[in-house]
Amino acid sequence: MRSRSSARRIPPGLPYHLVLTGERRRVGRGVLALVLLLAGLFGFGGVISVIGSAVDASMGRANPISGGAEFTPVYHAANLVSIALLIPWSMLLQRWLYGVRGASLSSVLSVFRPAVFGRAVLTIVPVWVLYMALFFVLSPYTEKAWTFTDATAVFVVTVLLSPLQAAGEEYGYRGLAFRVAASWGRGPRAAMALGLGVPSVLFAAIHMSTDPWLNLYYLTLGVTFGLMTWRTGGLETSVVVHAANNTLVYLFMLVTHADPLAGADRSAGAGSAIMLLPCVLLVVVTAVVWARTRRSGPALTT
Protein backbone atom coordinates (compact mmCIF):
# COMPACT_ATOMS: atom_id res chain seq x y z
CA MET A 1 0.00 0.00 0.00
CA ARG A 2 1.05 3.57 -0.59
CA SER A 3 2.53 5.87 1.98
CA ARG A 4 -0.22 7.78 3.78
CA SER A 5 1.87 10.94 4.13
CA SER A 6 0.75 12.34 0.78
CA ALA A 7 -2.21 11.74 -1.49
CA ARG A 8 -1.81 10.36 -4.98
CA ARG A 9 -2.29 12.96 -7.70
CA ILE A 10 -5.33 12.32 -9.89
CA PRO A 11 -4.45 12.59 -13.60
CA PRO A 12 -6.51 15.07 -15.63
CA GLY A 13 -9.03 13.98 -18.24
CA LEU A 14 -10.53 11.02 -16.36
CA PRO A 15 -14.26 10.40 -15.94
CA TYR A 16 -15.47 10.04 -12.37
CA HIS A 17 -15.48 6.25 -12.18
CA LEU A 18 -11.95 5.74 -13.52
CA VAL A 19 -10.11 7.73 -10.85
CA LEU A 20 -8.83 4.57 -9.13
CA THR A 21 -7.68 2.81 -12.30
CA GLY A 22 -4.01 1.98 -12.75
CA GLU A 23 -1.67 -0.40 -14.50
CA ARG A 24 -2.77 -3.19 -12.15
CA ARG A 25 -6.39 -4.05 -11.45
CA ARG A 26 -5.79 -4.76 -7.74
CA VAL A 27 -8.87 -6.95 -7.40
CA GLY A 28 -7.90 -8.17 -3.93
CA ARG A 29 -7.60 -4.63 -2.65
CA GLY A 30 -10.94 -3.76 -4.22
CA VAL A 31 -12.66 -6.71 -2.59
CA LEU A 32 -11.18 -5.62 0.75
CA ALA A 33 -12.55 -2.11 0.18
CA LEU A 34 -16.05 -3.43 -0.49
CA VAL A 35 -15.93 -5.78 2.50
CA LEU A 36 -14.83 -2.93 4.76
CA LEU A 37 -17.56 -0.70 3.31
CA LEU A 38 -20.19 -3.27 4.26
CA ALA A 39 -18.52 -3.86 7.62
CA GLY A 40 -18.79 -0.16 8.33
CA LEU A 41 -22.44 -0.09 7.31
CA PHE A 42 -23.48 -2.97 9.55
CA GLY A 43 -20.95 -2.16 12.28
CA PHE A 44 -22.10 1.43 12.67
CA GLY A 45 -25.70 0.29 12.47
CA GLY A 46 -25.24 -2.35 15.16
CA VAL A 47 -23.47 -0.11 17.66
CA ILE A 48 -25.69 2.94 17.19
CA SER A 49 -28.87 0.84 17.21
CA VAL A 50 -27.90 -0.68 20.57
CA ILE A 51 -27.28 2.81 21.95
CA GLY A 52 -30.61 3.99 20.57
CA SER A 53 -32.42 1.03 22.11
CA ALA A 54 -30.88 1.82 25.49
CA VAL A 55 -32.05 5.43 25.20
CA ASP A 56 -35.56 4.29 24.29
CA ALA A 57 -35.58 1.76 27.14
CA SER A 58 -34.63 4.51 29.60
CA MET A 59 -37.80 6.32 28.49
CA GLY A 60 -39.93 3.20 28.84
CA ARG A 61 -40.15 2.50 25.12
CA ALA A 62 -39.26 -0.60 23.07
CA ASN A 63 -38.21 -0.20 19.44
CA PRO A 64 -37.79 -3.15 17.01
CA ILE A 65 -34.09 -3.59 17.86
CA SER A 66 -34.98 -4.43 21.46
CA GLY A 67 -37.86 -6.69 20.43
CA GLY A 68 -40.58 -4.06 20.60
CA ALA A 69 -42.83 -2.64 17.90
CA GLU A 70 -42.54 1.11 18.40
CA PHE A 71 -41.20 3.32 15.63
CA THR A 72 -39.62 5.92 17.87
CA PRO A 73 -37.80 9.13 16.92
CA VAL A 74 -34.64 7.74 18.55
CA TYR A 75 -34.87 4.53 16.50
CA HIS A 76 -35.38 6.61 13.36
CA ALA A 77 -32.40 8.86 14.12
CA ALA A 78 -30.13 5.90 14.93
CA ASN A 79 -30.85 4.29 11.56
CA LEU A 80 -30.18 7.50 9.65
CA VAL A 81 -27.00 8.44 11.51
CA SER A 82 -25.45 4.99 11.11
CA ILE A 83 -25.80 5.17 7.31
CA ALA A 84 -24.71 8.82 7.14
CA LEU A 85 -21.38 7.73 8.66
CA LEU A 86 -20.60 6.04 5.33
CA ILE A 87 -19.58 9.48 4.06
CA PRO A 88 -16.40 9.79 6.16
CA TRP A 89 -15.92 6.01 6.17
CA SER A 90 -15.87 5.83 2.35
CA MET A 91 -13.45 8.75 2.18
CA LEU A 92 -11.17 7.10 4.72
CA LEU A 93 -11.17 3.78 2.84
CA GLN A 94 -10.31 5.43 -0.47
CA ARG A 95 -7.42 7.36 1.10
CA TRP A 96 -6.12 4.38 3.05
CA LEU A 97 -6.37 1.71 0.35
CA TYR A 98 -5.73 3.78 -2.78
CA GLY A 99 -3.89 6.87 -1.57
CA VAL A 100 -6.47 9.15 -3.22
CA ARG A 101 -7.94 12.04 -1.26
CA GLY A 102 -11.35 11.29 0.19
CA ALA A 103 -12.72 14.63 -1.01
CA SER A 104 -12.42 13.41 -4.61
CA LEU A 105 -15.43 11.17 -3.99
CA SER A 106 -17.65 14.25 -4.18
CA SER A 107 -16.84 15.09 -7.80
CA VAL A 108 -14.15 15.28 -10.46
CA LEU A 109 -13.24 18.67 -8.96
CA SER A 110 -12.75 17.07 -5.51
CA VAL A 111 -15.44 19.33 -4.04
CA PHE A 112 -19.20 19.09 -3.60
CA ARG A 113 -20.29 21.51 -6.34
CA PRO A 114 -23.01 23.94 -5.09
CA ALA A 115 -24.08 24.94 -8.60
CA VAL A 116 -24.70 21.35 -9.71
CA PHE A 117 -26.46 20.60 -6.42
CA GLY A 118 -28.63 23.71 -6.63
CA ARG A 119 -29.76 23.01 -10.20
CA ALA A 120 -30.66 19.45 -9.24
CA VAL A 121 -32.70 20.63 -6.24
CA LEU A 122 -34.66 23.16 -8.28
CA THR A 123 -35.49 20.72 -11.09
CA ILE A 124 -35.84 17.38 -9.34
CA VAL A 125 -37.49 18.08 -5.96
CA PRO A 126 -40.77 19.48 -7.42
CA VAL A 127 -41.03 16.46 -9.72
CA TRP A 128 -40.44 14.10 -6.81
CA VAL A 129 -43.14 15.76 -4.70
CA LEU A 130 -45.69 15.10 -7.47
CA TYR A 131 -44.45 11.54 -7.95
CA MET A 132 -44.58 10.77 -4.22
CA ALA A 133 -48.11 12.16 -3.92
CA LEU A 134 -49.24 9.94 -6.80
CA PHE A 135 -47.42 6.94 -5.34
CA PHE A 136 -49.16 7.29 -1.97
CA VAL A 137 -52.55 7.71 -3.65
CA LEU A 138 -52.07 4.50 -5.65
CA SER A 139 -50.39 2.39 -2.95
CA PRO A 140 -52.22 0.81 0.02
CA TYR A 141 -50.66 1.39 3.42
CA THR A 142 -51.20 0.49 7.06
CA GLU A 143 -52.29 3.40 9.24
CA LYS A 144 -50.59 4.36 12.49
CA ALA A 145 -51.70 6.69 15.27
CA TRP A 146 -48.95 9.29 15.71
CA THR A 147 -48.74 11.27 18.93
CA PHE A 148 -48.03 14.97 18.46
CA THR A 149 -44.64 14.63 20.16
CA ASP A 150 -43.55 11.67 18.06
CA ALA A 151 -44.80 13.23 14.84
CA THR A 152 -42.94 16.47 15.54
CA ALA A 153 -39.72 14.67 16.52
CA VAL A 154 -39.84 12.34 13.49
CA PHE A 155 -40.42 15.36 11.24
CA VAL A 156 -37.37 17.17 12.63
CA VAL A 157 -35.19 14.03 12.48
CA THR A 158 -36.29 13.33 8.90
CA VAL A 159 -35.62 16.84 7.60
CA LEU A 160 -32.21 17.05 9.29
CA LEU A 161 -30.87 13.52 8.83
CA SER A 162 -32.56 11.85 5.85
CA PRO A 163 -30.51 13.87 3.33
CA LEU A 164 -27.32 12.84 5.14
CA GLN A 165 -28.42 9.19 5.18
CA ALA A 166 -29.07 9.32 1.43
CA ALA A 167 -25.71 10.97 0.86
CA GLY A 168 -24.04 8.24 2.91
CA GLU A 169 -25.35 5.56 0.56
CA GLU A 170 -24.29 7.58 -2.47
CA TYR A 171 -20.74 8.09 -1.22
CA GLY A 172 -20.54 4.39 -0.41
CA TYR A 173 -22.10 2.81 -3.50
CA ARG A 174 -22.06 5.37 -6.31
CA GLY A 175 -18.79 6.76 -4.98
CA LEU A 176 -16.32 4.27 -3.55
CA ALA A 177 -17.89 1.02 -4.83
CA PHE A 178 -18.44 2.49 -8.31
CA ARG A 179 -14.76 3.44 -8.59
CA VAL A 180 -13.44 0.24 -7.05
CA ALA A 181 -15.43 -2.06 -9.33
CA ALA A 182 -14.67 0.05 -12.42
CA SER A 183 -10.95 -0.22 -11.69
CA TRP A 184 -11.17 -3.99 -12.33
CA GLY A 185 -12.19 -3.60 -15.96
CA ARG A 186 -9.83 -3.88 -18.90
CA GLY A 187 -11.13 -1.23 -21.26
CA PRO A 188 -13.84 1.42 -20.87
CA ARG A 189 -16.81 -0.86 -21.56
CA ALA A 190 -15.76 -3.50 -19.05
CA ALA A 191 -15.02 -0.78 -16.50
CA MET A 192 -18.47 0.74 -16.94
CA ALA A 193 -20.23 -2.63 -16.80
CA LEU A 194 -18.44 -3.63 -13.60
CA GLY A 195 -18.75 -0.14 -12.11
CA LEU A 196 -22.50 -0.10 -12.61
CA GLY A 197 -23.20 -3.79 -12.01
CA VAL A 198 -21.26 -4.63 -8.83
CA PRO A 199 -22.44 -1.68 -6.68
CA SER A 200 -26.03 -2.06 -7.93
CA VAL A 201 -26.12 -5.72 -6.90
CA LEU A 202 -24.55 -4.86 -3.54
CA PHE A 203 -27.05 -2.04 -3.04
CA ALA A 204 -29.96 -4.38 -3.75
CA ALA A 205 -28.47 -7.09 -1.53
CA ILE A 206 -28.12 -4.90 1.57
CA HIS A 207 -31.87 -4.23 1.48
CA MET A 208 -32.37 -7.98 1.93
CA SER A 209 -35.59 -8.11 -0.04
CA THR A 210 -37.09 -11.32 -1.43
CA ASP A 211 -39.64 -9.46 -3.52
CA PRO A 212 -38.84 -9.29 -7.27
CA TRP A 213 -40.52 -5.91 -7.77
CA LEU A 214 -38.54 -4.31 -4.98
CA ASN A 215 -35.30 -5.84 -6.22
CA LEU A 216 -36.03 -4.52 -9.71
CA TYR A 217 -36.46 -1.08 -8.17
CA TYR A 218 -33.19 -1.29 -6.20
CA LEU A 219 -31.24 -2.43 -9.25
CA THR A 220 -32.77 0.29 -11.41
CA LEU A 221 -31.93 2.87 -8.80
CA GLY A 222 -28.34 1.65 -8.60
CA VAL A 223 -27.75 1.69 -12.35
CA THR A 224 -29.45 5.03 -13.01
CA PHE A 225 -27.71 6.75 -10.10
CA GLY A 226 -24.39 5.42 -11.38
CA LEU A 227 -25.08 6.80 -14.85
CA MET A 228 -26.03 10.19 -13.39
CA THR A 229 -22.78 10.24 -11.43
CA TRP A 230 -20.74 9.37 -14.51
CA ARG A 231 -22.36 11.96 -16.77
CA THR A 232 -22.32 14.83 -14.25
CA GLY A 233 -18.90 13.93 -12.86
CA GLY A 234 -20.03 13.82 -9.25
CA LEU A 235 -22.52 12.66 -6.64
CA GLU A 236 -24.58 15.85 -6.33
CA THR A 237 -27.45 14.85 -8.62
CA SER A 238 -27.85 11.33 -7.28
CA VAL A 239 -27.68 12.67 -3.73
CA VAL A 240 -30.54 15.08 -4.50
CA VAL A 241 -32.73 12.38 -6.05
CA HIS A 242 -31.98 9.93 -3.25
CA ALA A 243 -32.47 12.53 -0.51
CA ALA A 244 -35.70 13.81 -2.03
CA ASN A 245 -37.07 10.28 -2.21
CA ASN A 246 -36.13 9.22 1.31
CA THR A 247 -37.14 12.49 2.95
CA LEU A 248 -40.49 12.72 1.19
CA VAL A 249 -41.35 9.10 2.00
CA TYR A 250 -41.30 9.83 5.73
CA LEU A 251 -42.98 13.22 5.39
CA PHE A 252 -45.83 11.67 3.42
CA MET A 253 -46.08 8.91 6.03
CA LEU A 254 -46.60 11.57 8.67
CA VAL A 255 -49.22 13.36 6.58
CA THR A 256 -51.13 10.17 5.74
CA HIS A 257 -50.62 8.55 9.19
CA ALA A 258 -48.89 5.57 7.59
CA ASP A 259 -46.94 3.00 9.61
CA PRO A 260 -43.19 3.12 8.72
CA LEU A 261 -42.56 -0.37 10.09
CA ALA A 262 -45.23 -1.88 7.84
CA GLY A 263 -43.84 0.14 4.94
CA ALA A 264 -40.40 -1.36 5.58
CA ASP A 265 -41.62 -4.89 4.79
CA ARG A 266 -39.44 -6.30 1.99
CA SER A 267 -40.62 -9.89 1.99
CA ALA A 268 -42.00 -11.60 -1.09
CA GLY A 269 -45.34 -10.05 -2.00
CA ALA A 270 -44.58 -6.70 -0.37
CA GLY A 271 -43.98 -5.06 -3.73
CA SER A 272 -46.18 -4.85 -6.81
CA ALA A 273 -46.24 -3.50 -10.33
CA ILE A 274 -46.56 0.00 -8.81
CA MET A 275 -42.76 -0.12 -8.43
CA LEU A 276 -42.54 0.35 -12.18
CA LEU A 277 -43.58 3.97 -11.59
CA PRO A 278 -40.35 5.02 -9.79
CA CYS A 279 -38.31 2.84 -12.16
CA VAL A 280 -39.68 4.69 -15.19
CA LEU A 281 -39.19 8.05 -13.48
CA LEU A 282 -35.55 7.21 -12.69
CA VAL A 283 -34.94 6.25 -16.32
CA VAL A 284 -36.52 9.53 -17.50
CA VAL A 285 -34.39 11.62 -15.12
CA THR A 286 -31.27 9.77 -16.29
CA ALA A 287 -32.22 10.39 -19.92
CA VAL A 288 -32.60 14.11 -19.19
CA VAL A 289 -29.18 14.21 -17.50
CA TRP A 290 -27.68 12.38 -20.47
CA ALA A 291 -29.31 14.77 -22.94
CA ARG A 292 -28.00 17.80 -21.07
CA THR A 293 -24.46 16.42 -21.30
CA ARG A 294 -24.76 15.01 -24.83
CA ARG A 295 -22.53 17.64 -26.41
CA SER A 296 -20.04 18.08 -23.60
CA GLY A 297 -19.81 14.41 -22.65
CA PRO A 298 -19.20 13.22 -19.08
CA ALA A 299 -17.39 15.69 -16.82
CA LEU A 300 -13.67 14.92 -16.44
CA THR A 301 -11.02 15.53 -13.81
CA THR A 302 -9.10 18.76 -14.27
Coordinates of C-alpha atoms in Angstrom, one line a residue:
M1 CA 0.0 0.0 0.0
R2 CA 1.0 3.6 -0.6
S3 CA 2.5 5.9 2.0
R4 CA -0.2 7.8 3.8
S5 CA 1.9 10.9 4.1
S6 CA 0.7 12.3 0.8
A7 CA -2.2 11.7 -1.5
R8 CA -1.8 10.4 -5.0
R9 CA -2.3 13.0 -7.7
I10 CA -5.3 12.3 -9.9
P11 CA -4.5 12.6 -13.6
P12 CA -6.5 15.1 -15.6
G13 CA -9.0 14.0 -18.2
L14 CA -10.5 11.0 -16.4
P15 CA -14.3 10.4 -15.9
Y16 CA -15.5 10.0 -12.4
H17 CA -15.5 6.2 -12.2
L18 CA -11.9 5.7 -13.5
V19 CA -10.1 7.7 -10.9
L20 CA -8.8 4.6 -9.1
T21 CA -7.7 2.8 -12.3
G22 CA -4.0 2.0 -12.8
E23 CA -1.7 -0.4 -14.5
R24 CA -2.8 -3.2 -12.2
R25 CA -6.4 -4.1 -11.5
R26 CA -5.8 -4.8 -7.7
V27 CA -8.9 -7.0 -7.4
G28 CA -7.9 -8.2 -3.9
R29 CA -7.6 -4.6 -2.6
G30 CA -10.9 -3.8 -4.2
V31 CA -12.7 -6.7 -2.6
L32 CA -11.2 -5.6 0.8
A33 CA -12.6 -2.1 0.2
L34 CA -16.1 -3.4 -0.5
V35 CA -15.9 -5.8 2.5
L36 CA -14.8 -2.9 4.8
L37 CA -17.6 -0.7 3.3
L38 CA -20.2 -3.3 4.3
A39 CA -18.5 -3.9 7.6
G40 CA -18.8 -0.2 8.3
L41 CA -22.4 -0.1 7.3
F42 CA -23.5 -3.0 9.6
G43 CA -20.9 -2.2 12.3
F44 CA -22.1 1.4 12.7
G45 CA -25.7 0.3 12.5
G46 CA -25.2 -2.3 15.2
V47 CA -23.5 -0.1 17.7
I48 CA -25.7 2.9 17.2
S49 CA -28.9 0.8 17.2
V50 CA -27.9 -0.7 20.6
I51 CA -27.3 2.8 22.0
G52 CA -30.6 4.0 20.6
S53 CA -32.4 1.0 22.1
A54 CA -30.9 1.8 25.5
V55 CA -32.0 5.4 25.2
D56 CA -35.6 4.3 24.3
A57 CA -35.6 1.8 27.1
S58 CA -34.6 4.5 29.6
M59 CA -37.8 6.3 28.5
G60 CA -39.9 3.2 28.8
R61 CA -40.2 2.5 25.1
A62 CA -39.3 -0.6 23.1
N63 CA -38.2 -0.2 19.4
P64 CA -37.8 -3.1 17.0
I65 CA -34.1 -3.6 17.9
S66 CA -35.0 -4.4 21.5
G67 CA -37.9 -6.7 20.4
G68 CA -40.6 -4.1 20.6
A69 CA -42.8 -2.6 17.9
E70 CA -42.5 1.1 18.4
F71 CA -41.2 3.3 15.6
T72 CA -39.6 5.9 17.9
P73 CA -37.8 9.1 16.9
V74 CA -34.6 7.7 18.5
Y75 CA -34.9 4.5 16.5
H76 CA -35.4 6.6 13.4
A77 CA -32.4 8.9 14.1
A78 CA -30.1 5.9 14.9
N79 CA -30.9 4.3 11.6
L80 CA -30.2 7.5 9.6
V81 CA -27.0 8.4 11.5
S82 CA -25.5 5.0 11.1
I83 CA -25.8 5.2 7.3
A84 CA -24.7 8.8 7.1
L85 CA -21.4 7.7 8.7
L86 CA -20.6 6.0 5.3
I87 CA -19.6 9.5 4.1
P88 CA -16.4 9.8 6.2
W89 CA -15.9 6.0 6.2
S90 CA -15.9 5.8 2.3
M91 CA -13.4 8.8 2.2
L92 CA -11.2 7.1 4.7
L93 CA -11.2 3.8 2.8
Q94 CA -10.3 5.4 -0.5
R95 CA -7.4 7.4 1.1
W96 CA -6.1 4.4 3.1
L97 CA -6.4 1.7 0.4
Y98 CA -5.7 3.8 -2.8
G99 CA -3.9 6.9 -1.6
V100 CA -6.5 9.2 -3.2
R101 CA -7.9 12.0 -1.3
G102 CA -11.4 11.3 0.2
A103 CA -12.7 14.6 -1.0
S104 CA -12.4 13.4 -4.6
L105 CA -15.4 11.2 -4.0
S106 CA -17.6 14.3 -4.2
S107 CA -16.8 15.1 -7.8
V108 CA -14.1 15.3 -10.5
L109 CA -13.2 18.7 -9.0
S110 CA -12.7 17.1 -5.5
V111 CA -15.4 19.3 -4.0
F112 CA -19.2 19.1 -3.6
R113 CA -20.3 21.5 -6.3
P114 CA -23.0 23.9 -5.1
A115 CA -24.1 24.9 -8.6
V116 CA -24.7 21.3 -9.7
F117 CA -26.5 20.6 -6.4
G118 CA -28.6 23.7 -6.6
R119 CA -29.8 23.0 -10.2
A120 CA -30.7 19.5 -9.2
V121 CA -32.7 20.6 -6.2
L122 CA -34.7 23.2 -8.3
T123 CA -35.5 20.7 -11.1
I124 CA -35.8 17.4 -9.3
V125 CA -37.5 18.1 -6.0
P126 CA -40.8 19.5 -7.4
V127 CA -41.0 16.5 -9.7
W128 CA -40.4 14.1 -6.8
V129 CA -43.1 15.8 -4.7
L130 CA -45.7 15.1 -7.5
Y131 CA -44.5 11.5 -7.9
M132 CA -44.6 10.8 -4.2
A133 CA -48.1 12.2 -3.9
L134 CA -49.2 9.9 -6.8
F135 CA -47.4 6.9 -5.3
F136 CA -49.2 7.3 -2.0
V137 CA -52.5 7.7 -3.6
L138 CA -52.1 4.5 -5.6
S139 CA -50.4 2.4 -2.9
P140 CA -52.2 0.8 0.0
Y141 CA -50.7 1.4 3.4
T142 CA -51.2 0.5 7.1
E143 CA -52.3 3.4 9.2
K144 CA -50.6 4.4 12.5
A145 CA -51.7 6.7 15.3
W146 CA -49.0 9.3 15.7
T147 CA -48.7 11.3 18.9
F148 CA -48.0 15.0 18.5
T149 CA -44.6 14.6 20.2
D150 CA -43.5 11.7 18.1
A151 CA -44.8 13.2 14.8
T152 CA -42.9 16.5 15.5
A153 CA -39.7 14.7 16.5
V154 CA -39.8 12.3 13.5
F155 CA -40.4 15.4 11.2
V156 CA -37.4 17.2 12.6
V157 CA -35.2 14.0 12.5
T158 CA -36.3 13.3 8.9
V159 CA -35.6 16.8 7.6
L160 CA -32.2 17.0 9.3
L161 CA -30.9 13.5 8.8
S162 CA -32.6 11.8 5.8
P163 CA -30.5 13.9 3.3
L164 CA -27.3 12.8 5.1
Q165 CA -28.4 9.2 5.2
A166 CA -29.1 9.3 1.4
A167 CA -25.7 11.0 0.9
G168 CA -24.0 8.2 2.9
E169 CA -25.4 5.6 0.6
E170 CA -24.3 7.6 -2.5
Y171 CA -20.7 8.1 -1.2
G172 CA -20.5 4.4 -0.4
Y173 CA -22.1 2.8 -3.5
R174 CA -22.1 5.4 -6.3
G175 CA -18.8 6.8 -5.0
L176 CA -16.3 4.3 -3.6
A177 CA -17.9 1.0 -4.8
F178 CA -18.4 2.5 -8.3
R179 CA -14.8 3.4 -8.6
V180 CA -13.4 0.2 -7.1
A181 CA -15.4 -2.1 -9.3
A182 CA -14.7 0.1 -12.4
S183 CA -10.9 -0.2 -11.7
W184 CA -11.2 -4.0 -12.3
G185 CA -12.2 -3.6 -16.0
R186 CA -9.8 -3.9 -18.9
G187 CA -11.1 -1.2 -21.3
P188 CA -13.8 1.4 -20.9
R189 CA -16.8 -0.9 -21.6
A190 CA -15.8 -3.5 -19.0
A191 CA -15.0 -0.8 -16.5
M192 CA -18.5 0.7 -16.9
A193 CA -20.2 -2.6 -16.8
L194 CA -18.4 -3.6 -13.6
G195 CA -18.8 -0.1 -12.1
L196 CA -22.5 -0.1 -12.6
G197 CA -23.2 -3.8 -12.0
V198 CA -21.3 -4.6 -8.8
P199 CA -22.4 -1.7 -6.7
S200 CA -26.0 -2.1 -7.9
V201 CA -26.1 -5.7 -6.9
L202 CA -24.6 -4.9 -3.5
F203 CA -27.1 -2.0 -3.0
A204 CA -30.0 -4.4 -3.8
A205 CA -28.5 -7.1 -1.5
I206 CA -28.1 -4.9 1.6
H207 CA -31.9 -4.2 1.5
M208 CA -32.4 -8.0 1.9
S209 CA -35.6 -8.1 0.0
T210 CA -37.1 -11.3 -1.4
D211 CA -39.6 -9.5 -3.5
P212 CA -38.8 -9.3 -7.3
W213 CA -40.5 -5.9 -7.8
L214 CA -38.5 -4.3 -5.0
N215 CA -35.3 -5.8 -6.2
L216 CA -36.0 -4.5 -9.7
Y217 CA -36.5 -1.1 -8.2
Y218 CA -33.2 -1.3 -6.2
L219 CA -31.2 -2.4 -9.3
T220 CA -32.8 0.3 -11.4
L221 CA -31.9 2.9 -8.8
G222 CA -28.3 1.7 -8.6
V223 CA -27.7 1.7 -12.3
T224 CA -29.5 5.0 -13.0
F225 CA -27.7 6.8 -10.1
G226 CA -24.4 5.4 -11.4
L227 CA -25.1 6.8 -14.9
M228 CA -26.0 10.2 -13.4
T229 CA -22.8 10.2 -11.4
W230 CA -20.7 9.4 -14.5
R231 CA -22.4 12.0 -16.8
T232 CA -22.3 14.8 -14.3
G233 CA -18.9 13.9 -12.9
G234 CA -20.0 13.8 -9.3
L235 CA -22.5 12.7 -6.6
E236 CA -24.6 15.9 -6.3
T237 CA -27.4 14.8 -8.6
S238 CA -27.8 11.3 -7.3
V239 CA -27.7 12.7 -3.7
V240 CA -30.5 15.1 -4.5
V241 CA -32.7 12.4 -6.1
H242 CA -32.0 9.9 -3.2
A243 CA -32.5 12.5 -0.5
A244 CA -35.7 13.8 -2.0
N245 CA -37.1 10.3 -2.2
N246 CA -36.1 9.2 1.3
T247 CA -37.1 12.5 3.0
L248 CA -40.5 12.7 1.2
V249 CA -41.3 9.1 2.0
Y250 CA -41.3 9.8 5.7
L251 CA -43.0 13.2 5.4
F252 CA -45.8 11.7 3.4
M253 CA -46.1 8.9 6.0
L254 CA -46.6 11.6 8.7
V255 CA -49.2 13.4 6.6
T256 CA -51.1 10.2 5.7
H257 CA -50.6 8.6 9.2
A258 CA -48.9 5.6 7.6
D259 CA -46.9 3.0 9.6
P260 CA -43.2 3.1 8.7
L261 CA -42.6 -0.4 10.1
A262 CA -45.2 -1.9 7.8
G263 CA -43.8 0.1 4.9
A264 CA -40.4 -1.4 5.6
D265 CA -41.6 -4.9 4.8
R266 CA -39.4 -6.3 2.0
S267 CA -40.6 -9.9 2.0
A268 CA -42.0 -11.6 -1.1
G269 CA -45.3 -10.0 -2.0
A270 CA -44.6 -6.7 -0.4
G271 CA -44.0 -5.1 -3.7
S272 CA -46.2 -4.9 -6.8
A273 CA -46.2 -3.5 -10.3
I274 CA -46.6 0.0 -8.8
M275 CA -42.8 -0.1 -8.4
L276 CA -42.5 0.4 -12.2
L277 CA -43.6 4.0 -11.6
P278 CA -40.3 5.0 -9.8
C279 CA -38.3 2.8 -12.2
V280 CA -39.7 4.7 -15.2
L281 CA -39.2 8.0 -13.5
L282 CA -35.6 7.2 -12.7
V283 CA -34.9 6.3 -16.3
V284 CA -36.5 9.5 -17.5
V285 CA -34.4 11.6 -15.1
T286 CA -31.3 9.8 -16.3
A287 CA -32.2 10.4 -19.9
V288 CA -32.6 14.1 -19.2
V289 CA -29.2 14.2 -17.5
W290 CA -27.7 12.4 -20.5
A291 CA -29.3 14.8 -22.9
R292 CA -28.0 17.8 -21.1
T293 CA -24.5 16.4 -21.3
R294 CA -24.8 15.0 -24.8
R295 CA -22.5 17.6 -26.4
S296 CA -20.0 18.1 -23.6
G297 CA -19.8 14.4 -22.6
P298 CA -19.2 13.2 -19.1
A299 CA -17.4 15.7 -16.8
L300 CA -13.7 14.9 -16.4
T301 CA -11.0 15.5 -13.8
T302 CA -9.1 18.8 -14.3

